[in-house]
Short mmCIF file of C-alpha atoms in Angstrom, two decimals:
data_model
loop_
_atom_site.label_atom_id
_atom_site.label_comp_id
_atom_site.label_asym_id
_atom_site.label_seq_id
_atom_site.Cartn_x
_atom_site.Cartn_y
_atom_site.Cartn_z
CA MET N 471 -74.18 -68.00 45.37
CA GLU N 472 -75.87 -65.21 43.42
CA ARG N 473 -74.12 -64.27 40.21
CA GLU N 474 -75.61 -60.99 38.97
CA GLY N 475 -74.87 -57.51 40.39
CA ARG N 476 -74.46 -58.78 43.99
CA ALA N 477 -71.49 -58.76 46.30
CA VAL N 478 -70.14 -62.19 47.19
CA GLY N 479 -68.21 -63.17 50.28
CA ALA N 480 -64.55 -64.18 50.08
CA ALA N 481 -61.68 -64.57 52.50
CA SER N 482 -60.22 -61.23 51.37
CA GLY N 483 -63.48 -59.34 52.01
CA GLU N 484 -66.44 -58.36 49.87
CA LEU N 485 -66.00 -59.06 46.16
CA VAL N 486 -68.29 -57.95 43.35
CA THR N 487 -69.21 -59.50 40.05
CA ILE N 488 -67.71 -58.28 36.80
CA GLY N 489 -70.95 -56.44 35.99
CA GLU N 490 -70.91 -54.51 39.26
CA PHE N 491 -67.19 -53.79 38.94
CA ALA N 492 -67.72 -52.49 35.40
CA ARG N 493 -70.09 -49.89 36.87
CA LEU N 494 -67.62 -49.00 39.62
CA SER N 495 -64.65 -48.64 37.27
CA ARG N 496 -66.53 -47.24 34.26
CA LEU N 497 -65.01 -49.92 32.07
CA SER N 498 -67.08 -52.33 30.03
CA ALA N 499 -67.17 -56.00 30.94
CA LYS N 500 -65.61 -56.69 27.55
CA ALA N 501 -62.69 -54.34 28.35
CA LEU N 502 -62.23 -55.96 31.77
CA ARG N 503 -62.02 -59.42 30.21
CA ARG N 504 -59.50 -58.10 27.67
CA TYR N 505 -57.36 -56.48 30.37
CA ASP N 506 -57.44 -59.72 32.36
CA GLU N 507 -56.16 -61.63 29.32
CA LEU N 508 -53.33 -59.09 28.88
CA GLY N 509 -52.40 -59.16 32.56
CA LEU N 510 -53.26 -55.48 33.07
CA LEU N 511 -56.03 -56.03 35.60
CA ARG N 512 -56.46 -59.47 37.13
CA PRO N 513 -59.70 -60.38 38.98
CA ALA N 514 -59.39 -60.95 42.71
CA LEU N 515 -61.09 -64.33 42.28
CA VAL N 516 -62.03 -66.60 39.40
CA ASP N 517 -64.60 -69.30 40.14
CA PRO N 518 -62.80 -72.59 39.36
CA VAL N 519 -66.06 -74.23 38.25
CA ASN N 520 -67.70 -71.74 35.92
CA GLY N 521 -64.89 -69.20 35.34
CA TYR N 522 -66.88 -66.20 36.64
CA ARG N 523 -64.63 -63.26 37.53
CA TYR N 524 -64.96 -61.36 40.83
CA TYR N 525 -63.20 -58.13 41.75
CA ASP N 526 -62.30 -56.32 44.95
CA PRO N 527 -63.85 -52.81 44.94
CA ALA N 528 -60.41 -51.52 45.98
CA GLN N 529 -59.22 -52.42 42.45
CA ALA N 530 -61.43 -49.72 40.98
CA GLU N 531 -58.75 -47.03 41.28
CA GLY N 532 -56.27 -49.12 39.28
CA ALA N 533 -58.95 -49.89 36.72
CA ARG N 534 -59.73 -46.19 36.31
CA LEU N 535 -56.02 -45.51 35.79
CA VAL N 536 -55.99 -48.05 32.95
CA ALA N 537 -59.03 -46.35 31.43
CA TRP N 538 -57.49 -42.89 31.71
CA LEU N 539 -54.22 -44.05 30.15
CA ARG N 540 -56.15 -45.54 27.26
CA ARG N 541 -57.96 -42.21 26.81
CA ILE N 542 -54.62 -40.40 26.31
CA GLY N 543 -53.67 -43.00 23.71
CA MET N 544 -51.04 -44.94 25.64
CA PRO N 545 -50.40 -48.39 24.13
CA LEU N 546 -51.53 -51.38 26.20
CA SER N 547 -47.98 -52.73 26.44
CA ARG N 548 -46.81 -49.52 28.09
CA ILE N 549 -49.87 -49.33 30.36
CA GLY N 550 -48.86 -52.72 31.73
CA ARG N 551 -45.54 -51.26 32.85
CA VAL N 552 -47.10 -48.11 34.31
CA VAL N 553 -49.71 -49.85 36.47
CA ALA N 554 -47.02 -52.08 37.98
CA LEU N 555 -45.09 -49.05 39.30
CA ASP N 556 -45.54 -47.08 42.51
CA ALA N 557 -47.30 -43.73 42.19
CA GLY N 558 -44.15 -41.62 41.88
CA ALA N 559 -42.53 -43.79 39.23
CA ALA N 560 -45.85 -44.06 37.35
CA ALA N 561 -46.07 -40.27 37.25
CA VAL N 562 -42.59 -40.08 35.71
CA GLU N 563 -43.55 -42.66 33.08
CA ILE N 564 -46.76 -40.82 32.17
CA ARG N 565 -44.90 -37.51 31.89
CA ALA N 566 -42.30 -39.10 29.64
CA TYR N 567 -44.98 -40.65 27.43
CA TRP N 568 -46.90 -37.41 27.05
CA ALA N 569 -43.75 -35.39 26.40
CA ARG N 570 -42.96 -37.76 23.56
CA VAL N 571 -46.48 -37.32 22.17
CA GLU N 572 -46.06 -33.55 22.28
CA ALA N 573 -42.62 -33.75 20.63
CA GLU N 574 -44.03 -35.84 17.80
CA THR N 575 -46.98 -33.45 17.46
CA ALA N 576 -44.59 -30.50 17.29
CA ALA N 577 -42.61 -32.22 14.54
CA ARG N 578 -45.80 -32.80 12.55
CA ARG N 579 -46.80 -29.17 13.15
CA ASP N 580 -43.42 -27.99 11.81
CA LEU N 581 -43.88 -30.12 8.72
CA ALA N 582 -47.41 -28.79 8.22
CA MET N 583 -46.17 -25.19 8.48
CA TYR N 584 -43.36 -25.96 6.04
CA LEU N 585 -45.88 -27.38 3.57
CA VAL N 586 -48.10 -24.30 3.97
CA ASP N 587 -45.15 -21.97 3.33
CA HIS N 588 -43.81 -24.06 0.46
CA LEU N 589 -47.14 -24.38 -1.33
CA SER N 590 -47.99 -20.71 -0.73
CA ALA N 591 -44.67 -19.66 -2.28
CA GLU N 592 -45.23 -22.03 -5.18
CA GLY N 593 -48.71 -20.58 -5.72
CA ARG N 594 -47.36 -17.03 -5.78
CA ALA N 595 -44.67 -18.04 -8.28
CA MET N 596 -47.21 -19.69 -10.57
CA ALA N 597 -49.51 -16.66 -10.35
CA ARG N 598 -46.75 -14.51 -11.81
CA ILE N 599 -46.55 -16.63 -14.97
CA PRO N 600 -48.59 -14.96 -17.78
CA GLY N 601 -51.60 -17.01 -18.78
CA ASN N 602 -51.18 -19.47 -15.91
CA THR N 603 -54.38 -21.23 -14.86
CA GLY N 604 -52.89 -23.55 -12.26
CA GLY N 605 -51.98 -27.22 -12.29
CA ALA N 606 -48.39 -26.69 -13.37
CA GLU N 607 -45.30 -28.62 -12.34
CA ASN N 608 -43.45 -28.14 -9.06
CA THR N 609 -41.47 -24.91 -9.14
CA GLY N 610 -40.24 -24.97 -5.56
CA GLY N 611 -36.75 -23.51 -5.33
CA ALA N 612 -34.35 -25.70 -7.30
CA ASP N 613 -30.73 -25.61 -6.16
CA SER N 614 -27.45 -26.86 -7.54
CA THR N 615 -25.91 -29.46 -5.25
CA GLY N 616 -22.43 -28.13 -6.00
CA ASN N 617 -20.88 -31.44 -4.99
CA THR N 618 -17.25 -30.71 -5.81
CA ASP N 619 -13.98 -31.97 -4.38
CA SER N 620 -12.74 -30.76 -1.00
CA THR N 621 -10.48 -27.73 -1.14
CA GLY N 622 -8.94 -28.51 2.25
CA ASN N 623 -7.62 -31.60 3.97
CA THR N 624 -9.06 -35.06 3.45
CA ALA N 625 -12.42 -35.47 5.19
CA GLY N 626 -12.78 -38.02 7.93
CA ALA N 627 -14.73 -39.17 10.95
CA ALA N 628 -13.66 -38.39 14.50
CA ASN N 629 -14.45 -41.11 17.02
CA ALA N 630 -11.39 -41.48 19.21
CA ALA N 631 -10.62 -41.73 22.88
CA SER N 632 -8.79 -38.98 24.73
CA THR N 633 -5.06 -38.97 24.29
CA GLY N 634 -4.34 -36.37 26.94
CA GLU N 635 -5.26 -32.70 27.26
CA ALA N 636 -7.92 -31.89 24.68
CA GLY N 637 -7.42 -35.38 23.27
CA GLY N 638 -9.35 -37.10 20.54
CA ALA N 639 -9.00 -36.89 16.81
CA ALA N 640 -9.45 -33.59 15.03
CA PHE N 641 -10.24 -33.26 11.36
CA ALA N 642 -10.29 -29.96 9.53
CA GLY N 643 -10.87 -29.03 5.95
CA GLY N 644 -13.07 -27.17 3.55
CA LEU N 645 -15.78 -27.72 1.00
CA GLY N 646 -15.74 -25.41 -1.98
CA GLY N 647 -18.43 -24.55 -4.48
CA CYS N 648 -21.54 -25.23 -2.39
CA GLY N 649 -23.80 -23.74 -5.02
CA SER N 650 -26.40 -21.00 -4.87
CA SER N 651 -30.15 -20.48 -4.70
CA GLY N 652 -30.82 -18.77 -7.99
CA PRO N 653 -29.56 -16.52 -10.77
CA GLY N 654 -27.03 -14.02 -9.47
CA ALA N 655 -26.74 -15.65 -6.05
CA VAL N 656 -23.28 -15.76 -4.48
CA PRO N 657 -21.69 -19.26 -4.48
CA LEU N 658 -20.96 -20.47 -0.96
CA ALA N 659 -18.12 -22.49 0.50
CA ILE N 660 -17.77 -24.23 3.88
CA ARG N 661 -14.77 -24.76 6.11
CA TRP N 662 -15.12 -27.24 8.95
CA ALA N 663 -13.43 -29.11 11.81
CA ALA N 664 -14.48 -32.00 14.07
CA LEU N 665 -13.15 -33.26 17.39
CA THR N 666 -14.10 -35.92 19.92
CA ASP N 667 -12.78 -36.56 23.41
CA ALA N 668 -13.42 -39.28 26.00
CA GLY N 669 -13.46 -36.71 28.80
CA ALA N 670 -11.81 -36.89 32.18
CA VAL N 671 -13.95 -39.66 33.67
CA ARG N 672 -14.98 -42.18 31.01
CA THR N 673 -12.47 -44.81 29.85
CA THR N 674 -14.18 -45.37 26.50
CA ASN N 675 -15.58 -43.00 23.91
CA GLN N 676 -19.03 -43.69 22.47
CA ASP N 677 -19.41 -40.27 20.83
CA ALA N 678 -18.74 -39.85 17.13
CA ALA N 679 -18.29 -36.82 14.90
CA PHE N 680 -17.89 -36.34 11.17
CA ALA N 681 -17.13 -33.30 9.05
CA GLY N 682 -16.65 -33.62 5.33
CA PRO N 683 -18.02 -32.71 1.92
CA GLY N 684 -21.79 -32.63 2.19
CA LEU N 685 -22.13 -33.72 5.82
CA LEU N 686 -21.60 -32.46 9.38
CA ALA N 687 -22.70 -34.80 12.18
CA VAL N 688 -22.37 -35.68 15.85
CA ALA N 689 -23.80 -38.74 17.58
CA ASP N 690 -23.79 -39.70 21.27
CA GLY N 691 -23.97 -43.46 21.74
CA PHE N 692 -25.23 -45.16 24.89
CA GLY N 693 -25.52 -48.67 26.24
CA GLU N 694 -23.52 -51.78 25.45
CA GLY N 695 -23.48 -51.05 21.71
CA GLY N 696 -23.26 -47.26 21.96
CA ALA N 697 -20.02 -46.85 20.02
CA GLU N 698 -21.29 -49.07 17.20
CA ALA N 699 -24.64 -47.23 17.15
CA SER N 700 -23.14 -43.74 16.86
CA ALA N 701 -20.73 -44.82 14.13
CA ALA N 702 -23.48 -46.61 12.18
CA ALA N 703 -25.84 -43.62 12.29
CA ILE N 704 -23.23 -41.27 10.84
CA GLU N 705 -22.02 -43.76 8.24
CA ALA N 706 -25.56 -44.10 6.89
CA LEU N 707 -25.76 -40.33 6.36
CA LYS N 708 -22.59 -39.94 4.31
CA PRO N 709 -23.25 -38.72 0.76
CA SER N 710 -21.40 -41.76 -0.57
CA VAL N 711 -24.09 -43.92 1.05
CA TRP N 712 -27.32 -41.97 0.55
CA GLY N 713 -26.22 -40.57 -2.78
CA ALA N 714 -25.44 -36.93 -3.51
CA ARG N 715 -28.16 -35.63 -5.81
CA ASP N 716 -26.79 -34.01 -8.94
CA GLY N 717 -28.82 -31.38 -10.67
CA ALA N 718 -31.75 -29.34 -9.43
CA LEU N 719 -33.84 -30.56 -6.51
CA SER N 720 -37.00 -28.88 -5.33
CA ALA N 721 -37.38 -28.29 -1.60
CA ALA N 722 -40.03 -31.03 -1.47
CA ASP N 723 -37.74 -33.56 -3.19
CA LEU N 724 -34.90 -32.65 -0.85
CA LEU N 725 -37.13 -33.13 2.18
CA ASN N 726 -38.15 -36.56 0.91
CA ALA N 727 -34.49 -37.47 0.39
CA LEU N 728 -33.72 -36.45 3.97
CA GLU N 729 -36.62 -38.54 5.31
CA ASP N 730 -35.29 -41.58 3.43
CA THR N 731 -31.78 -40.93 4.72
CA ALA N 732 -32.97 -40.60 8.32
CA ASP N 733 -34.86 -43.90 8.02
CA SER N 734 -31.69 -45.54 6.70
CA ALA N 735 -29.73 -44.26 9.70
CA ALA N 736 -32.35 -45.69 12.09
CA ARG N 737 -32.15 -49.09 10.36
CA ALA N 738 -28.35 -48.99 10.49
CA VAL N 739 -28.46 -48.41 14.25
CA ARG N 740 -30.90 -51.27 14.79
CA ASP N 741 -28.61 -53.60 12.81
CA ALA N 742 -25.51 -52.39 14.66
CA VAL N 743 -26.90 -53.10 18.14
CA ALA N 744 -28.83 -56.28 17.28
CA PRO N 745 -26.04 -58.56 18.63
CA CYS N 746 -26.23 -56.88 22.07
CA ALA N 747 -27.76 -58.77 24.97
CA ALA N 748 -30.39 -56.02 25.35
CA PRO N 749 -30.60 -54.15 22.04
CA ASP N 750 -33.31 -51.80 23.32
CA GLY N 751 -30.80 -50.50 25.87
CA SER N 752 -28.30 -49.43 23.21
CA GLY N 753 -28.60 -46.62 20.73
CA THR N 754 -27.54 -43.10 19.88
CA THR N 755 -28.60 -39.52 19.51
CA LEU N 756 -27.94 -37.88 16.15
CA THR N 757 -27.68 -34.28 15.00
CA ALA N 758 -26.55 -33.79 11.42
CA MET N 759 -26.56 -31.29 8.58
CA LEU N 760 -26.53 -32.40 4.97
CA TRP N 761 -25.46 -29.65 2.59
CA THR N 762 -27.03 -29.22 -0.83
CA GLY N 763 -26.42 -25.90 -2.50
CA SER N 764 -27.23 -23.04 -0.16
CA ARG N 765 -29.78 -25.19 1.65
CA LEU N 766 -28.96 -27.50 4.50
CA GLY N 767 -31.06 -30.39 5.68
CA LEU N 768 -31.15 -30.81 9.45
CA VAL N 769 -31.66 -34.30 10.87
CA HIS N 770 -32.07 -34.41 14.66
CA ILE N 771 -33.05 -36.86 17.39
CA GLY N 772 -32.13 -36.93 21.06
CA ASP N 773 -30.30 -34.30 23.11
CA SER N 774 -27.25 -33.55 21.01
CA ARG N 775 -27.57 -30.01 19.66
CA ALA N 776 -26.98 -27.66 16.75
CA TYR N 777 -26.33 -23.94 17.18
CA LEU N 778 -26.09 -21.10 14.68
CA LEU N 779 -23.89 -18.05 15.22
CA ARG N 780 -25.26 -15.25 13.07
CA GLY N 781 -24.84 -11.51 13.56
CA GLY N 782 -22.96 -12.06 16.82
CA GLU N 783 -25.86 -14.00 18.39
CA LEU N 784 -25.85 -17.72 19.15
CA PHE N 785 -29.15 -19.48 18.43
CA ARG N 786 -29.99 -23.09 19.30
CA ILE N 787 -31.73 -24.53 16.24
CA THR N 788 -32.62 -27.96 17.65
CA HIS N 789 -34.99 -28.97 20.44
CA ASP N 790 -33.89 -31.59 22.98
CA HIS N 791 -35.96 -34.76 23.02
CA SER N 792 -35.53 -35.22 26.77
CA LEU N 793 -37.70 -35.38 29.87
CA VAL N 794 -36.00 -32.32 31.39
CA GLN N 795 -36.67 -30.27 28.22
CA SER N 796 -40.32 -31.30 28.32
CA MET N 797 -40.53 -30.07 31.92
CA ILE N 798 -39.04 -26.73 30.84
CA ASP N 799 -41.57 -26.56 28.00
CA ASP N 800 -44.57 -27.11 30.28
CA GLY N 801 -43.28 -24.77 32.99
CA SER N 802 -42.51 -27.46 35.57
CA LEU N 803 -38.85 -26.44 35.62
CA SER N 804 -37.08 -23.18 34.95
CA ARG N 805 -33.92 -23.24 32.87
CA GLU N 806 -31.93 -22.48 36.01
CA GLU N 807 -33.54 -25.38 37.88
CA ALA N 808 -33.00 -27.69 34.91
CA ALA N 809 -29.26 -27.05 35.02
CA SER N 810 -29.10 -28.73 38.43
CA HIS N 811 -31.94 -31.24 37.99
CA PRO N 812 -30.91 -34.41 39.87
CA GLY N 813 -32.85 -36.87 37.73
CA PRO N 814 -31.31 -39.05 35.00
CA ALA N 815 -30.97 -37.72 31.47
CA LEU N 816 -34.02 -39.58 30.19
CA LEU N 817 -34.38 -39.39 26.42
CA LEU N 818 -37.84 -39.31 24.92
CA LYS N 819 -36.57 -40.02 21.40
CA ALA N 820 -33.41 -41.73 20.21
CA MET N 821 -32.28 -44.26 17.64
CA VAL N 822 -32.35 -47.60 19.47
CA GLY N 823 -32.47 -51.32 18.96
CA GLU N 824 -35.66 -53.33 19.19
CA ALA N 825 -36.96 -55.47 22.04
CA ARG N 826 -40.49 -55.83 23.38
CA SER N 827 -39.21 -55.64 26.95
CA ALA N 828 -37.89 -52.08 26.55
CA PRO N 829 -38.62 -50.22 29.84
CA VAL N 830 -39.27 -46.92 28.07
CA ALA N 831 -40.42 -46.94 24.46
CA VAL N 832 -38.67 -44.30 22.37
CA ALA N 833 -39.34 -43.17 18.85
CA CYS N 834 -36.66 -43.75 16.23
CA ARG N 835 -37.81 -41.22 13.61
CA PRO N 836 -35.73 -38.04 13.72
CA ASP N 837 -36.99 -34.51 13.13
CA VAL N 838 -36.15 -33.40 9.60
CA ARG N 839 -36.29 -29.82 8.32
CA LEU N 840 -34.65 -27.46 5.84
CA ARG N 841 -32.70 -24.28 6.53
CA GLU N 842 -31.09 -21.63 4.33
CA ALA N 843 -27.37 -20.98 4.79
CA MET N 844 -25.86 -17.50 4.55
CA ALA N 845 -22.28 -16.29 4.12
CA GLY N 846 -20.91 -15.44 7.57
CA ASP N 847 -22.80 -18.19 9.39
CA ARG N 848 -20.91 -20.36 11.86
CA TYR N 849 -22.55 -23.63 12.92
CA LEU N 850 -21.79 -25.69 16.03
CA LEU N 851 -22.97 -29.27 16.47
CA CYS N 852 -22.20 -30.97 19.80
CA SER N 853 -23.12 -33.83 22.11
CA ASP N 854 -24.41 -33.16 25.61
CA GLY N 855 -20.94 -33.84 26.97
CA LEU N 856 -20.35 -30.20 26.01
CA SER N 857 -23.77 -28.53 26.27
CA ALA N 858 -24.62 -30.08 29.66
CA VAL N 859 -21.53 -28.69 31.41
CA VAL N 860 -20.79 -25.45 29.53
CA ASP N 861 -23.50 -22.79 29.49
CA GLU N 862 -24.53 -21.00 26.30
CA ALA N 863 -22.81 -17.74 27.27
CA GLU N 864 -19.47 -19.56 27.43
CA LEU N 865 -20.23 -21.46 24.22
CA ARG N 866 -20.99 -18.18 22.45
CA ALA N 867 -17.79 -16.55 23.71
CA ALA N 868 -15.66 -19.50 22.61
CA VAL N 869 -17.30 -19.80 19.20
CA ILE N 870 -16.93 -16.05 18.54
CA ALA N 871 -13.32 -15.85 19.77
CA ALA N 872 -11.97 -18.69 17.62
CA GLU N 873 -10.30 -17.64 14.40
CA ASP N 874 -11.29 -20.77 12.52
CA PRO N 875 -13.27 -23.99 13.05
CA GLU N 876 -10.24 -26.01 14.16
CA GLU N 877 -9.43 -23.53 16.92
CA ALA N 878 -13.10 -23.46 17.87
CA VAL N 879 -13.45 -27.22 18.43
CA ARG N 880 -10.27 -27.32 20.50
CA ARG N 881 -11.47 -24.41 22.65
CA LEU N 882 -14.84 -26.10 23.18
CA VAL N 883 -13.42 -29.48 24.17
CA GLY N 884 -11.05 -27.64 26.50
CA LEU N 885 -14.02 -25.94 28.17
CA ALA N 886 -15.71 -29.29 28.73
CA ARG N 887 -12.58 -30.64 30.37
CA GLU N 888 -12.22 -27.56 32.56
CA ALA N 889 -15.79 -28.21 33.74
CA GLY N 890 -14.76 -31.69 34.90
CA GLY N 891 -15.19 -33.61 31.65
CA PRO N 892 -17.76 -36.03 33.12
CA ASP N 893 -18.86 -37.37 29.73
CA ASN N 894 -17.60 -38.03 26.22
CA VAL N 895 -17.60 -34.95 24.00
CA ALA N 896 -18.13 -34.59 20.26
CA CYS N 897 -18.29 -31.30 18.40
CA VAL N 898 -18.20 -29.97 14.85
CA VAL N 899 -17.80 -26.34 13.82
CA ALA N 900 -18.35 -25.10 10.27
CA ASP N 901 -18.00 -21.67 8.69
CA VAL N 902 -20.02 -20.60 5.66
CA GLY N 903 -18.31 -18.12 3.36
CA VAL N 904 -18.22 -16.89 -0.23
CA SER N 905 -16.57 -19.35 -2.58
CA ALA N 906 -13.34 -18.27 -4.26
CA GLU N 907 -14.34 -20.29 -7.31
CA GLU N 908 -16.88 -18.14 -9.14
#
């Protein structure tokens, strides 16, 4: 039997040597041997005497797919899952992977633009100092944390099952003396309310919400350990855990503190779902705002959302980490088509447990960014149990019509129930106003 560059006969048809197949597939012989070892691309025949590998030319298409997936940066472990799927399912997996890559690239782009703006502003400030020649300390926007006692009811978390109509546990209160951005700035205060509801279909509630001094948060748990995951993520963000920072913090220091806090939340979720039979199948979304002075730090992962009502207009200030959102972004779906998309709500990013057998790898690092608060702002944070069944026009009308945050959360949960209440609901509403304590 000839060994080099020649076809050899076999019961299954004409087979070719590894050298010939490397030319057909445009993969090196070294790569083919590696993919054989990993189970990605097995030879059609291995000579039992000398171990020579022979391939069926029909395997070339699968080999090229492996090569193309490597060219887009897909990890070998995920390629193994993709090549085992039928064409339709493989296409879904590749779309999900690339959407995640684009989401992570967008987050890095946002951070890069923030750094450009921050350093440009710092450079302008230093240029105004007489005799400055550069190389001075960070002067980036120090704020007072204004971490004073609540001026309303006692803060608390809301993570309760429905008890009837709008159900759940509502917490309302206020945070006074939120600080200011500079000399002469008006001190701000926040009033807030939180409410969760199991909905009309689910028997358990895996959503969690928290509203209290320094923190507003919603989390939508899923899987066997979903309730534990959502509670753990929010607990890790509480100022009593991550540490309220007294004194002045530059924007850069605050951003670093938020990154550390987000990492702590991800670790807390992994620990919470570790006892589950399949920890990779349990986790949570998280959308949270941490208040420090007139700045707020936004921590976001998954498809829970944050909205801002300002000047009578409702703006969504988070971007869903979901397959459907990625299809909207690339033009595959219109927003109208997305509202009735029959596919599952596949998350591209979420806080999850760890297991090598996870069917879809998701990132656990949330997006983190800073925003400036203004008197008159009203913020809404909610899980997709609300946003998926109530359109933004109705959300806007309800948020505008409510006299205060407590009325707002009850109206919103009521809307979700009127729409059938197919999922758990969590929402937080907060109003930013001028502090009475000047």
